Coordinates of C-alpha atoms in Angstrom, one line a residue:
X1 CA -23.0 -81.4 -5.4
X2 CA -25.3 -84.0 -3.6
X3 CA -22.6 -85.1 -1.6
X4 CA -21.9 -81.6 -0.2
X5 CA -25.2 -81.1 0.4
X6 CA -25.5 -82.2 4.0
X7 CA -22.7 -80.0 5.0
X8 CA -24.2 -77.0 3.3
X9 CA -27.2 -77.6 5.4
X10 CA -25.5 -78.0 8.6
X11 CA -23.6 -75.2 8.2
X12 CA -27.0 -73.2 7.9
X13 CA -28.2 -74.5 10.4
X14 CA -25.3 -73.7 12.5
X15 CA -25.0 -70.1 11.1
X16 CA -28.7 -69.6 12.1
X17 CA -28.3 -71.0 15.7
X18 CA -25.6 -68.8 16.4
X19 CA -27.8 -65.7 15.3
X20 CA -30.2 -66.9 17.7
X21 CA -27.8 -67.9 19.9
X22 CA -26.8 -63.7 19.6
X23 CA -30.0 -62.7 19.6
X24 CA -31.3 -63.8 22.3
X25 CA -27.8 -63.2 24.8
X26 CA -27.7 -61.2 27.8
X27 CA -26.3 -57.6 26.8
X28 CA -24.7 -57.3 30.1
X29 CA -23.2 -60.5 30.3
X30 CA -21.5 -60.0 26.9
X31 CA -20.2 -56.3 28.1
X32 CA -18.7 -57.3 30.8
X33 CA -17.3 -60.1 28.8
X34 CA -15.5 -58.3 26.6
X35 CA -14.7 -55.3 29.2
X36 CA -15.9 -52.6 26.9
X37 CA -19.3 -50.8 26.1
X38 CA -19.6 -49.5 22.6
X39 CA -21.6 -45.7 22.7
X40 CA -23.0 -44.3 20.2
X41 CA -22.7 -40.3 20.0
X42 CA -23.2 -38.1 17.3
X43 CA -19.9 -36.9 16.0
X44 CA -20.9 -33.0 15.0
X45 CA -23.1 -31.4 17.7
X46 CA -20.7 -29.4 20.0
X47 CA -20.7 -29.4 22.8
X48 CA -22.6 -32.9 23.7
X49 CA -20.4 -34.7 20.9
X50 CA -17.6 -33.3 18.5
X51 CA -13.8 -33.5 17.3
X52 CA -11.6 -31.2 19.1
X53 CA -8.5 -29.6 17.6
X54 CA -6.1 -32.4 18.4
X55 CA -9.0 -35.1 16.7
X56 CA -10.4 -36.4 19.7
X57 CA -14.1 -36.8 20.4
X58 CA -15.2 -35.4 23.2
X59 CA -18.4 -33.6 25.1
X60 CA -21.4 -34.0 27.2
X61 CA -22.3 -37.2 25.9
X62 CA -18.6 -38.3 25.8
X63 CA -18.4 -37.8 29.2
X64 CA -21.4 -39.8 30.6
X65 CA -20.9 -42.8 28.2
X66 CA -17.2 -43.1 30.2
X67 CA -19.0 -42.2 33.7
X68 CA -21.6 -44.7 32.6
X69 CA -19.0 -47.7 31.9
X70 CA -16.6 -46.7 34.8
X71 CA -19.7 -47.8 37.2
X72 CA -20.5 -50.9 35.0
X73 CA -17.0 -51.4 35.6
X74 CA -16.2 -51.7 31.7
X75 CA -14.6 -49.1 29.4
X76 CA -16.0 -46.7 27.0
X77 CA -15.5 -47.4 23.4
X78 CA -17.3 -43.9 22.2
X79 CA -19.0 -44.1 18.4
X80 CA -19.2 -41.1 16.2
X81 CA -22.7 -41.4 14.7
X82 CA -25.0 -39.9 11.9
X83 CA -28.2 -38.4 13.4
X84 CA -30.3 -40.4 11.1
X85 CA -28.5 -44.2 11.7
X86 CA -28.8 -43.8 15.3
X87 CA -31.3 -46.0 16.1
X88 CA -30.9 -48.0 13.3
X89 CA -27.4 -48.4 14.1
X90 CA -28.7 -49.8 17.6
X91 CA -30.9 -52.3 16.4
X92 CA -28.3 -53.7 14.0
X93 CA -25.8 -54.1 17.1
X94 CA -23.1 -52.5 16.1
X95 CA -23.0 -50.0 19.4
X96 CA -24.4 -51.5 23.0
X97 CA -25.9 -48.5 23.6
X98 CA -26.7 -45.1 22.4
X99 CA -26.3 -41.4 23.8
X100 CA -26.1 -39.1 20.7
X101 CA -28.8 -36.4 21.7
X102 CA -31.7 -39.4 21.7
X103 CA -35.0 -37.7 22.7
X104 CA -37.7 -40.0 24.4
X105 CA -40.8 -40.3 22.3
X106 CA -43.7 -42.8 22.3
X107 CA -42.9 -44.2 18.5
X108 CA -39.1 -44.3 19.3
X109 CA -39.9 -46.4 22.2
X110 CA -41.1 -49.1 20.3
X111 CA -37.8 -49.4 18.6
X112 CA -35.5 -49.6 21.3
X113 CA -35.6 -49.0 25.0
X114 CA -34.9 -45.8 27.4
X115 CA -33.1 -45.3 30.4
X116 CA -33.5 -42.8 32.8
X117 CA -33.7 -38.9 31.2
X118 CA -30.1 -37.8 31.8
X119 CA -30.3 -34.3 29.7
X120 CA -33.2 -32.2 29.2
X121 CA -33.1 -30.1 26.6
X122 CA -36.0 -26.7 26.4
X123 CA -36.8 -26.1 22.4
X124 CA -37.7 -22.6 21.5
X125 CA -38.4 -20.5 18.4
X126 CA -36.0 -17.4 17.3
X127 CA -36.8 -15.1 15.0
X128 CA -35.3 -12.0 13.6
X129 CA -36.5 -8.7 15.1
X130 CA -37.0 -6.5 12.4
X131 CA -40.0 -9.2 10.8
X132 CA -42.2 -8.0 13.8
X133 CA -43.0 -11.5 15.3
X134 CA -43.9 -11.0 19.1
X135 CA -45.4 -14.5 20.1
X136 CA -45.7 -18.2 18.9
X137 CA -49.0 -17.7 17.5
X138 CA -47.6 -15.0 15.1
X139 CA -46.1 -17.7 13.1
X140 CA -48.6 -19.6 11.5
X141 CA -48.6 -19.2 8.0
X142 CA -44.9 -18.5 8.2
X143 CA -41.6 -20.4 7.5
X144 CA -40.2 -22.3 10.2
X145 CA -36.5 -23.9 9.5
X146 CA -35.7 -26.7 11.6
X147 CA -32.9 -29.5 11.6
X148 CA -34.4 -32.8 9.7
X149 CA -33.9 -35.8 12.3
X150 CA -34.7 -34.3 15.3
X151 CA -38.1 -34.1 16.9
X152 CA -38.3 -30.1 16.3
X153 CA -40.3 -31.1 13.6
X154 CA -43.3 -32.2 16.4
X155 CA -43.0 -29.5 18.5
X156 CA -43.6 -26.8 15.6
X157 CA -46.8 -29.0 14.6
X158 CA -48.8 -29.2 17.6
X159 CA -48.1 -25.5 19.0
X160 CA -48.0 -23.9 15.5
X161 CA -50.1 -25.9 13.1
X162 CA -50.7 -23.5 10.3
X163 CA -46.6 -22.9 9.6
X164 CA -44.8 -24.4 6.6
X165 CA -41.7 -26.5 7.8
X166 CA -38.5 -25.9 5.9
X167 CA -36.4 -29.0 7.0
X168 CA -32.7 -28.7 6.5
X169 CA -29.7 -30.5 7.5
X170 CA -28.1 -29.1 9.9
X171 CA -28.4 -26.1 12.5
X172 CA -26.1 -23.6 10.9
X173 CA -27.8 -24.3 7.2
X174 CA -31.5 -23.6 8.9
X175 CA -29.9 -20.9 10.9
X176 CA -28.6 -19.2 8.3
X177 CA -31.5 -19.4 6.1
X178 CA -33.7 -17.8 9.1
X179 CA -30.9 -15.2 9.4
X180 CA -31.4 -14.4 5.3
X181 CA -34.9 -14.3 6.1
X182 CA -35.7 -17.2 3.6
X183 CA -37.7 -18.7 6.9
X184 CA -39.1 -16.5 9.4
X185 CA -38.0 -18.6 12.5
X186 CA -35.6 -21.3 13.7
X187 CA -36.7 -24.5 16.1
X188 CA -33.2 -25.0 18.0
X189 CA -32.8 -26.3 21.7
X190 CA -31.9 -23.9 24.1
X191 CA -28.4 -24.7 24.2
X192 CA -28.0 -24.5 20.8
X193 CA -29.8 -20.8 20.7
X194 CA -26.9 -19.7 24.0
X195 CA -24.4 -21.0 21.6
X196 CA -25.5 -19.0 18.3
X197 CA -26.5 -16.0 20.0
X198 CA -22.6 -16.0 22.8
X199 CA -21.0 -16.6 19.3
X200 CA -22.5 -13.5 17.4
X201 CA -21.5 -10.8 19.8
X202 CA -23.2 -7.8 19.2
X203 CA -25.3 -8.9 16.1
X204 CA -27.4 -10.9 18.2
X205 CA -29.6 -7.7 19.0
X206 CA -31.0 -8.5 15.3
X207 CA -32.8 -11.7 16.8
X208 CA -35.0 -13.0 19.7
X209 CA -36.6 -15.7 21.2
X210 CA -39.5 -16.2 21.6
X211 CA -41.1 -17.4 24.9
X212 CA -42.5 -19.5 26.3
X213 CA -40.5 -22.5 25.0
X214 CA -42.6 -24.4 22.3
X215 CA -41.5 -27.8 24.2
X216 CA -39.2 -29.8 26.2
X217 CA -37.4 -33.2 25.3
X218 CA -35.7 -35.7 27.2
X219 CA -32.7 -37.4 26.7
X220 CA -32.2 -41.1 27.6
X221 CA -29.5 -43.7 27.0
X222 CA -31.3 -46.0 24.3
X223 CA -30.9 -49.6 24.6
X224 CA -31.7 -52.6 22.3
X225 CA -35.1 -54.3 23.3
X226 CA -35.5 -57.1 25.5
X227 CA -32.1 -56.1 27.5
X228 CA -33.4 -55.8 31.0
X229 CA -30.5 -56.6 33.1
X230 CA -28.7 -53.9 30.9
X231 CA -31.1 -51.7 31.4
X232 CA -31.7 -52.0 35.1
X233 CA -27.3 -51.6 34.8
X234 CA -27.6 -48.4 33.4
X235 CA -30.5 -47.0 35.4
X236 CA -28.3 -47.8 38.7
X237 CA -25.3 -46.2 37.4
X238 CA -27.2 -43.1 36.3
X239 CA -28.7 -42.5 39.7
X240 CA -25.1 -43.0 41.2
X241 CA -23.8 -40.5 38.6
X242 CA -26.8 -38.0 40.0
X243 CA -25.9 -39.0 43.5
X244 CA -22.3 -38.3 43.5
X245 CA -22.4 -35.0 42.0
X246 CA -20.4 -36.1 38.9
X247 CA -23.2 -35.4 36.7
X248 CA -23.3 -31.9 37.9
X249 CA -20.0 -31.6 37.6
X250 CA -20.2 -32.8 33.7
X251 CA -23.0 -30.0 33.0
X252 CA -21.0 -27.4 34.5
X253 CA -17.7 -28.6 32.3
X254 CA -19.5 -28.0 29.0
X255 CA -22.5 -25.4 29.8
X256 CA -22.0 -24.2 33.1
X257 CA -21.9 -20.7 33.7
X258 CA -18.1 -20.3 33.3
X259 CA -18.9 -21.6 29.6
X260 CA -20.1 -19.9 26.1
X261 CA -23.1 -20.8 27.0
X262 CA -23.9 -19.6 30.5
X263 CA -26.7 -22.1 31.8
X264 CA -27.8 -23.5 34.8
X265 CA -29.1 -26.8 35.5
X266 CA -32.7 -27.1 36.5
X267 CA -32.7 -31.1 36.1
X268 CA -31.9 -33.9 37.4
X269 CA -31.5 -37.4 36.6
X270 CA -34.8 -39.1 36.9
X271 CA -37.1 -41.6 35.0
X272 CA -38.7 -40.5 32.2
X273 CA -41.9 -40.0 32.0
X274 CA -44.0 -42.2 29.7
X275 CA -46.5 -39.7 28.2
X276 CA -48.3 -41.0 25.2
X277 CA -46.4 -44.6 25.7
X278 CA -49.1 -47.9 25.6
X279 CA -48.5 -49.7 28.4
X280 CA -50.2 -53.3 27.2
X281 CA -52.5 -54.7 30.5
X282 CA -50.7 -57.2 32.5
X283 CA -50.7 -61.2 30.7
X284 CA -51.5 -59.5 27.0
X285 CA -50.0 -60.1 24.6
X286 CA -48.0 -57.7 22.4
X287 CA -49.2 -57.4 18.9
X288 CA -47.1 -58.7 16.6
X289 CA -46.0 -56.7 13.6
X290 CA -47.5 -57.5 10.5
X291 CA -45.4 -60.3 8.6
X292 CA -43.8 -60.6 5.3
X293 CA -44.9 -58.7 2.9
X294 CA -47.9 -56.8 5.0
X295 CA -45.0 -56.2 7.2
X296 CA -42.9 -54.3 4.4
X297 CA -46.0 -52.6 3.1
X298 CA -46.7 -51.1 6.2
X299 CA -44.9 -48.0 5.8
X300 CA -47.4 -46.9 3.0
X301 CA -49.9 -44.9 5.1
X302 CA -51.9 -42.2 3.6
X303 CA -49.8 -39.9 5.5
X304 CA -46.8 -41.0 3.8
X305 CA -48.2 -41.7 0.0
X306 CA -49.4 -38.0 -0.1
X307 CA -45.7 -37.4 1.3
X308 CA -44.2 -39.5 -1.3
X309 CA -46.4 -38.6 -4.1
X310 CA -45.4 -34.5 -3.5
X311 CA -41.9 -36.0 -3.6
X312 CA -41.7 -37.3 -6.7
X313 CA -43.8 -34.5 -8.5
X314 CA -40.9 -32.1 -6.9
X315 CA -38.2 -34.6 -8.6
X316 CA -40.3 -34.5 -12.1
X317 CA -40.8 -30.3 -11.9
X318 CA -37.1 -30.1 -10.8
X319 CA -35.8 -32.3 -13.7
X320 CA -38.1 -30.8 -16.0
X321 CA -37.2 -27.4 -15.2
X322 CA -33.3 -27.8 -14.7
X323 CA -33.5 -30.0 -18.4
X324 CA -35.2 -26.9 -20.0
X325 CA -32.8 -24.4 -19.0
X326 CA -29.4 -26.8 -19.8
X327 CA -30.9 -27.1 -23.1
X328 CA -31.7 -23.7 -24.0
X329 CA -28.4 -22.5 -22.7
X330 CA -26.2 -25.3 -23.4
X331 CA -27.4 -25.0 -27.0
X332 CA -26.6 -20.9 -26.9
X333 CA -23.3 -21.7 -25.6
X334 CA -22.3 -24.2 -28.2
X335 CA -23.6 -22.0 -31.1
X336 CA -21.5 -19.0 -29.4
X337 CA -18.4 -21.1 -29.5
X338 CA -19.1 -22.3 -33.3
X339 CA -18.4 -18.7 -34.1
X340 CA -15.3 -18.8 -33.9
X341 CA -14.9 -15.0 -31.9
X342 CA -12.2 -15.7 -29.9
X343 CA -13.5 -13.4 -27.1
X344 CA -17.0 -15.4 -26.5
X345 CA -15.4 -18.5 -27.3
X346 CA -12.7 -18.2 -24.3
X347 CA -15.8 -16.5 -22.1
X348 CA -17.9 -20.1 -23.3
X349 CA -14.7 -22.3 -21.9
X350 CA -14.6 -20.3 -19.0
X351 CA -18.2 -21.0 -18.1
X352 CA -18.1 -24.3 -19.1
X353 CA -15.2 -25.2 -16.8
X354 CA -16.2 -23.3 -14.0
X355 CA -19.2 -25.3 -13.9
X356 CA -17.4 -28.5 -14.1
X357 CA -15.1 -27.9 -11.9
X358 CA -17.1 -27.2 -8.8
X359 CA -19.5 -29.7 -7.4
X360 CA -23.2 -29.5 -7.7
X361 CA -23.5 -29.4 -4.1
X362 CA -21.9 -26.1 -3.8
X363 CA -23.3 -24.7 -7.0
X364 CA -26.8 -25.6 -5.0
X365 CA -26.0 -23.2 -1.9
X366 CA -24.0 -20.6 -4.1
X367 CA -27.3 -19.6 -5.7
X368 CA -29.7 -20.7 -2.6
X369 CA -27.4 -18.4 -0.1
X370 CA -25.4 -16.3 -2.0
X371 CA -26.7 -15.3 -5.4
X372 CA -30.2 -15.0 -4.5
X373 CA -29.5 -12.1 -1.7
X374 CA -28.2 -10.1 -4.7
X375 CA -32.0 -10.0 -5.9
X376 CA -33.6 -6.5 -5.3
X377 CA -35.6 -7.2 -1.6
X378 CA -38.8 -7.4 -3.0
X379 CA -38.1 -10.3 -5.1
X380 CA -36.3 -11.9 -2.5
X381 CA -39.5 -11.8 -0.5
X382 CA -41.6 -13.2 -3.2
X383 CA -38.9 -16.1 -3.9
X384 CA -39.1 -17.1 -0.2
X385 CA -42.6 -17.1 0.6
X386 CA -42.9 -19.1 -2.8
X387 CA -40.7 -21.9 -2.1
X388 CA -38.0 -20.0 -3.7
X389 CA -35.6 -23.4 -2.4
X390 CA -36.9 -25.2 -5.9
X391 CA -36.3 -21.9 -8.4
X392 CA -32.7 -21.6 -7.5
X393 CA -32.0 -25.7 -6.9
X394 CA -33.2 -25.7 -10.7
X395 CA -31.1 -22.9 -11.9
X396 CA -28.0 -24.4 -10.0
X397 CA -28.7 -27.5 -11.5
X398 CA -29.5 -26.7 -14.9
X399 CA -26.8 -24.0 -15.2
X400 CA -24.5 -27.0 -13.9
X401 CA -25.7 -29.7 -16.7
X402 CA -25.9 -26.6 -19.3
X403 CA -21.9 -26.9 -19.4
X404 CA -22.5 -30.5 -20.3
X405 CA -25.2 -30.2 -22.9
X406 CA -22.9 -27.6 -24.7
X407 CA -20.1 -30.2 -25.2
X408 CA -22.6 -32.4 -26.2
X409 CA -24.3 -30.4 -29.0
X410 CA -20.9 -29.1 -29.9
X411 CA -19.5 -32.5 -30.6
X412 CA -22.9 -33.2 -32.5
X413 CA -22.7 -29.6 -34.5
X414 CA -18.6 -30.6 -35.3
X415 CA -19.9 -34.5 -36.5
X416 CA -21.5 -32.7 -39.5
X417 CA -19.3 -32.2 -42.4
X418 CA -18.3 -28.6 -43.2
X419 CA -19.6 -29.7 -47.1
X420 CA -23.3 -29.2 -45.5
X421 CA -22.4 -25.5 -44.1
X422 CA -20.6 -24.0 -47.8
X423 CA -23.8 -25.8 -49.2
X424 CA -25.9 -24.1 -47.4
X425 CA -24.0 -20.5 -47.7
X426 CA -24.0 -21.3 -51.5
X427 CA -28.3 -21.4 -51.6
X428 CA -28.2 -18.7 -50.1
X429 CA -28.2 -19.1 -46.0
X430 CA -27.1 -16.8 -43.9
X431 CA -24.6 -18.2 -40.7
X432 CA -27.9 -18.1 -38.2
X433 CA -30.1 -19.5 -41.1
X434 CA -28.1 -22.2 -42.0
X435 CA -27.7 -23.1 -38.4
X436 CA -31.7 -23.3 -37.8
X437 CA -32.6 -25.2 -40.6
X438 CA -29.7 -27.6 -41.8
X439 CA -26.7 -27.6 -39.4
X440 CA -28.8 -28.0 -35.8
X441 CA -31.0 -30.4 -36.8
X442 CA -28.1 -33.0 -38.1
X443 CA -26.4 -31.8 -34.5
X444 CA -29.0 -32.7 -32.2
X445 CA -29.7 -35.6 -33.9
X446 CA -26.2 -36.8 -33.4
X447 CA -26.3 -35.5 -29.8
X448 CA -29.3 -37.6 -28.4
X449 CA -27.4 -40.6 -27.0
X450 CA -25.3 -38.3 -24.6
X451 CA -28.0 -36.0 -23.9
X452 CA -30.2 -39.2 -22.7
X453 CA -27.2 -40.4 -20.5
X454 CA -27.2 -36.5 -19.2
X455 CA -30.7 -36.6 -18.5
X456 CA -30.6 -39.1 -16.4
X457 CA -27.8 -38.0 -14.3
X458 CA -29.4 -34.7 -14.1
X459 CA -33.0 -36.1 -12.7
X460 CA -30.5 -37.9 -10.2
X461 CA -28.6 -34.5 -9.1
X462 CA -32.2 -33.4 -8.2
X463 CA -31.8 -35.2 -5.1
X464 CA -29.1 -32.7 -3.9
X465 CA -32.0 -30.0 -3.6
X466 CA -33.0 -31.1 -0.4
X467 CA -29.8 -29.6 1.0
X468 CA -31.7 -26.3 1.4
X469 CA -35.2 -28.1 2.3
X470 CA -36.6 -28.8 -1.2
X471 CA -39.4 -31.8 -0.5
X472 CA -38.5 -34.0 -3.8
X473 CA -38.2 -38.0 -3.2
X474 CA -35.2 -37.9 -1.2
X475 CA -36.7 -35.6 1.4
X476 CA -39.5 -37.4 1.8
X477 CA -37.8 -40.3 2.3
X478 CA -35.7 -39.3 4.6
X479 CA -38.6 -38.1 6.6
X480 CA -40.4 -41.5 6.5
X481 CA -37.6 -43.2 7.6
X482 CA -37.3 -41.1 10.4
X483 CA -40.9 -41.5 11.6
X484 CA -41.1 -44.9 11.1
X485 CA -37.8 -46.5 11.5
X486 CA -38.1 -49.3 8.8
X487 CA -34.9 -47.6 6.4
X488 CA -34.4 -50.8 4.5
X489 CA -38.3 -51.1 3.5
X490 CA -38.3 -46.7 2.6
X491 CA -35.1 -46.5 0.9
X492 CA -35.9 -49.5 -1.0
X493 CA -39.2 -48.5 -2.6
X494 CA -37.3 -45.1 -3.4
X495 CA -34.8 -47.0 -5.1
X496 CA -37.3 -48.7 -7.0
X497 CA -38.9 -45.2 -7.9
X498 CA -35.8 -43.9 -9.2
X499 CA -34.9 -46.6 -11.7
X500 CA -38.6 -46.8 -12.8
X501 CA -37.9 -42.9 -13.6
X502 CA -34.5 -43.5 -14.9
X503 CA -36.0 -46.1 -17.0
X504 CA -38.4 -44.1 -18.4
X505 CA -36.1 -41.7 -19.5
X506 CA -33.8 -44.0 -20.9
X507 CA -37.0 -45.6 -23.1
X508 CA -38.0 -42.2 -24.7
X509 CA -33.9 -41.4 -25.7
X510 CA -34.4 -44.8 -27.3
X511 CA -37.7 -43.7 -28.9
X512 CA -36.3 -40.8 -29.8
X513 CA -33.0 -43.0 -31.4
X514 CA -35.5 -45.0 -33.7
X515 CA -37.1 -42.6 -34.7
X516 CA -34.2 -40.9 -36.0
X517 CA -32.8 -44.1 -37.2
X518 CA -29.6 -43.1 -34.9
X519 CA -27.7 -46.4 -34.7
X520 CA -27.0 -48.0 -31.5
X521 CA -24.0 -47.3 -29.8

């Protein structure tokens, strides 16, 4: 080993010096080295970035990423991307530079650096006529859906502080649950409100917007820090792109009057201005970030703590609750099909493999946007001004596991010997009698070990809730790592919190085992 050991070391050393060696390279240079430019755009928001019929990706952003390269005199390798890994995707290099919808902020500027505002995109609020909303200020105290990853989510805060945000996934989801009236109002971009309402037809006299617009973002290309000639690149091309018309031309292709969505262009491709940027005095010195494990620790503001914190008590009341209801009705079902009545036991299978069958997921917005509009109105309108999102995420879930806990318990109720049933009919026990007191209580017993395993796999399905804009630990990840870009130092504390919860749950099965005397498995 000590003989190698030199050659390990220089091999470090030179793995690390062509890091820096990448690190610290021109951006430009290296583009028009390899003649293309990688472009991240987000691969499901029609029209600026989608997959037509014939599997292509195409769109508004499509479109200037190739006009972009054309003047850099490179070619357009377009990226389908994930709202959430955009800049993160960025920073780790593996696009040279990213269109995908990227709205200027302060705090994003940070993180990577903007080109010139090449889109800007009005965001208003839409709500459905018949809840008797007239203005902005009407909606505080209500429900506002909005897309999660976006910057929605700041608009809605400043001009309607006293609304609760109901973050969802994507635009049809929040859209739909506005349209159910399980939020009172949608934050969507103006394009994205021409698109719904074109697409509707006539039922789009059942909503409105509301004006004025709540605010305005910009779009700019986002490039990696440090990259100035690259920048400066881009920012000459864009204003050539403005100049020549072409940029009209692109806005009229894909929202143009002739389109389904019937705008006009009111911008035009200009610096962005740097509101609420910090601009350090000429000769200062940046601060540096705080290093190692400071650094890491960072992200733990009080803001986010009382974010987390509300995220894992949603996780523990979900679990709990869905837990409670796949017991109690797991253990009904598995007593039904110990009967032996052909007719409940087939309606038991039926339930049992239904719920297996179909993924959680869609079990989740079968009850969220489908059963619960079944409710009487009144109900419906308690549910939703009560966060009605965690009620039916529990039922879905528990009903889901309830199919497992049934096997579970029927598997433990079939381990005890049928000796124990003719004893107990011969003292005198009736079926339901004999079940209580000497069959269930041999059953369950037998049943812990998988019932643990289930448990824990159930407190991880709680996760799924956030689908419909339940705030458990995923959520409020998610929205951490959105605000403060650092997705390796979020994720991995949430990682840590669900094995320390996993763990837990795990320790009292094995209580539970000892204290039965169940032997290990």
């Amino acid at each position: 080993m000590r003989k190698h050991f030199p050659a390990v070391v220089a091999c470090i050393v030179g793995l690390a010096s062509i890091v820096s060696a990448s690190a610290s390279a021109d951006e430009l240079a290296d583009v028009k080295a390899k003649g293309t430019m990688s472009c991240g755009v987000l691969g499901s928001f029609e029209p600026f970035g989608f997959v037509s019929r014939n599997r292509e990706l195409q769109g508004y952003d499509v479109d200037m990423c190739n006009a972009l390269a054309k003047r850099i005199g490179v070619t357009a390798e377009v990226r389908p991307m994930a709202i959430d890994a955009r800049i993160p995707e960025l920073q780790a290099g593996r696009v040279d530079i990213m269109a995908a919808g990227l709205a200027y902020t302060a705090q994003r500027a940070t993180q990577v650096d903007f080109s010139d505002g090449y889109y800007v995109s009005p965001h208003i609020l839409a709500v459905r006529v018949d809840h008797g909303i007239n203005k902005v200020s009407d909606l505080n105290g209500r429900r506002i859906a909005f897309t999660k990853g976006g910057i929605a989510e700041n608009y809605v805060k400043k001009e309607v502080p006293g609304a609760i945000l109901v973050g969802l996934e994507d635009t049809p989801t929040a859209f739909t649950s506005m349209a159910q009236g399980k939020s009172d109002a949608i934050s969507v971009s103006e394009e994205v409100a021409s698109r719904l309402v074109n697409k509707l037809g006539p039922a789009a006299t059942q909503f409105k917007i509301l004006e004025p617009p709540i605010g305005s973002e910009i779009w700019g290309f986002g490039v990696r820090k440090g990259e100035e000639p690259f920048l400066k690149a881009v920012n000459i091309a864009l204003e050539d792109i403005e100049r020549s018309g072409e940029a009209q031309q692109i806005f009229d292709k894909w929202l143009g009057p002739n389109t389904l969505y019937k705008m006009t262009r009111e911008f035009k491709i200009s610096p962005i201005p740097r509101t609420g940027a910090v601009t350090p005095n000429k000769g200062a010195q940046k601060a540096a970030p705080p290093a190692g494990w400071k650094g890491h620790l960072s992200i733990l503001t009080p803001q986010n703590i009382k974010l987390l914190a509300s995220g894992i008590a949603a996780t523990v009341i979900l679990s709990v609750g869905s837990w409670l209801l796949a017991f109690i009705f797991g253990t009904f079902l598995a007593i039904i099909r110990m009967t032996r009545i052909r007719v409940l036991e087939w309606l038991v299978i039926a339930f049992v493999e239904y719920q297996r069958c179909v993924p959680p997921l869609v079990h989740i917005f079968l009850w969220y946007f489908g059963v619960s509009n079944l409710l009487p109105v009144g109900l419906q309108q308690v549910a939703n001004a009560h966060h009605g999102e965690m009620y039916f995420a529990a039922l879905a879930i528990g009903l889901y596991y309830a199919a497992y806990v049934s096997e579970d318990i029927r598997s433990g109720l079939r381990s005890v010997s049928y000796g124990q049933h003719e004893a107990a009919r011969a003292v005198g026990f009736n079926y339901l009698s004999a079940m209580r007191y000497i069959i269930m209580p041999q059953a369950l017993r037998n049943a812990i070990p998988p019932m643990v395993s289930g448990s824990v796999l159930l407190m991880k399905t709680t996760s799924l809730a956030m689908v419909v804009g339940a705030v458990e630990l995923t959520y409020a990840t998610k929205e951490i790592a959105n605000s403060t870009f650092k997705a390796f130092d979020i994720y991995g504390l949430s990682t840590a919190i669900y094995v320390g919860i996993a763990l837990a749950l795990m320790w009292a099965g094995a209580a539970l085992a000892r204290r039965f005397h169940i032997p290990s498995r």
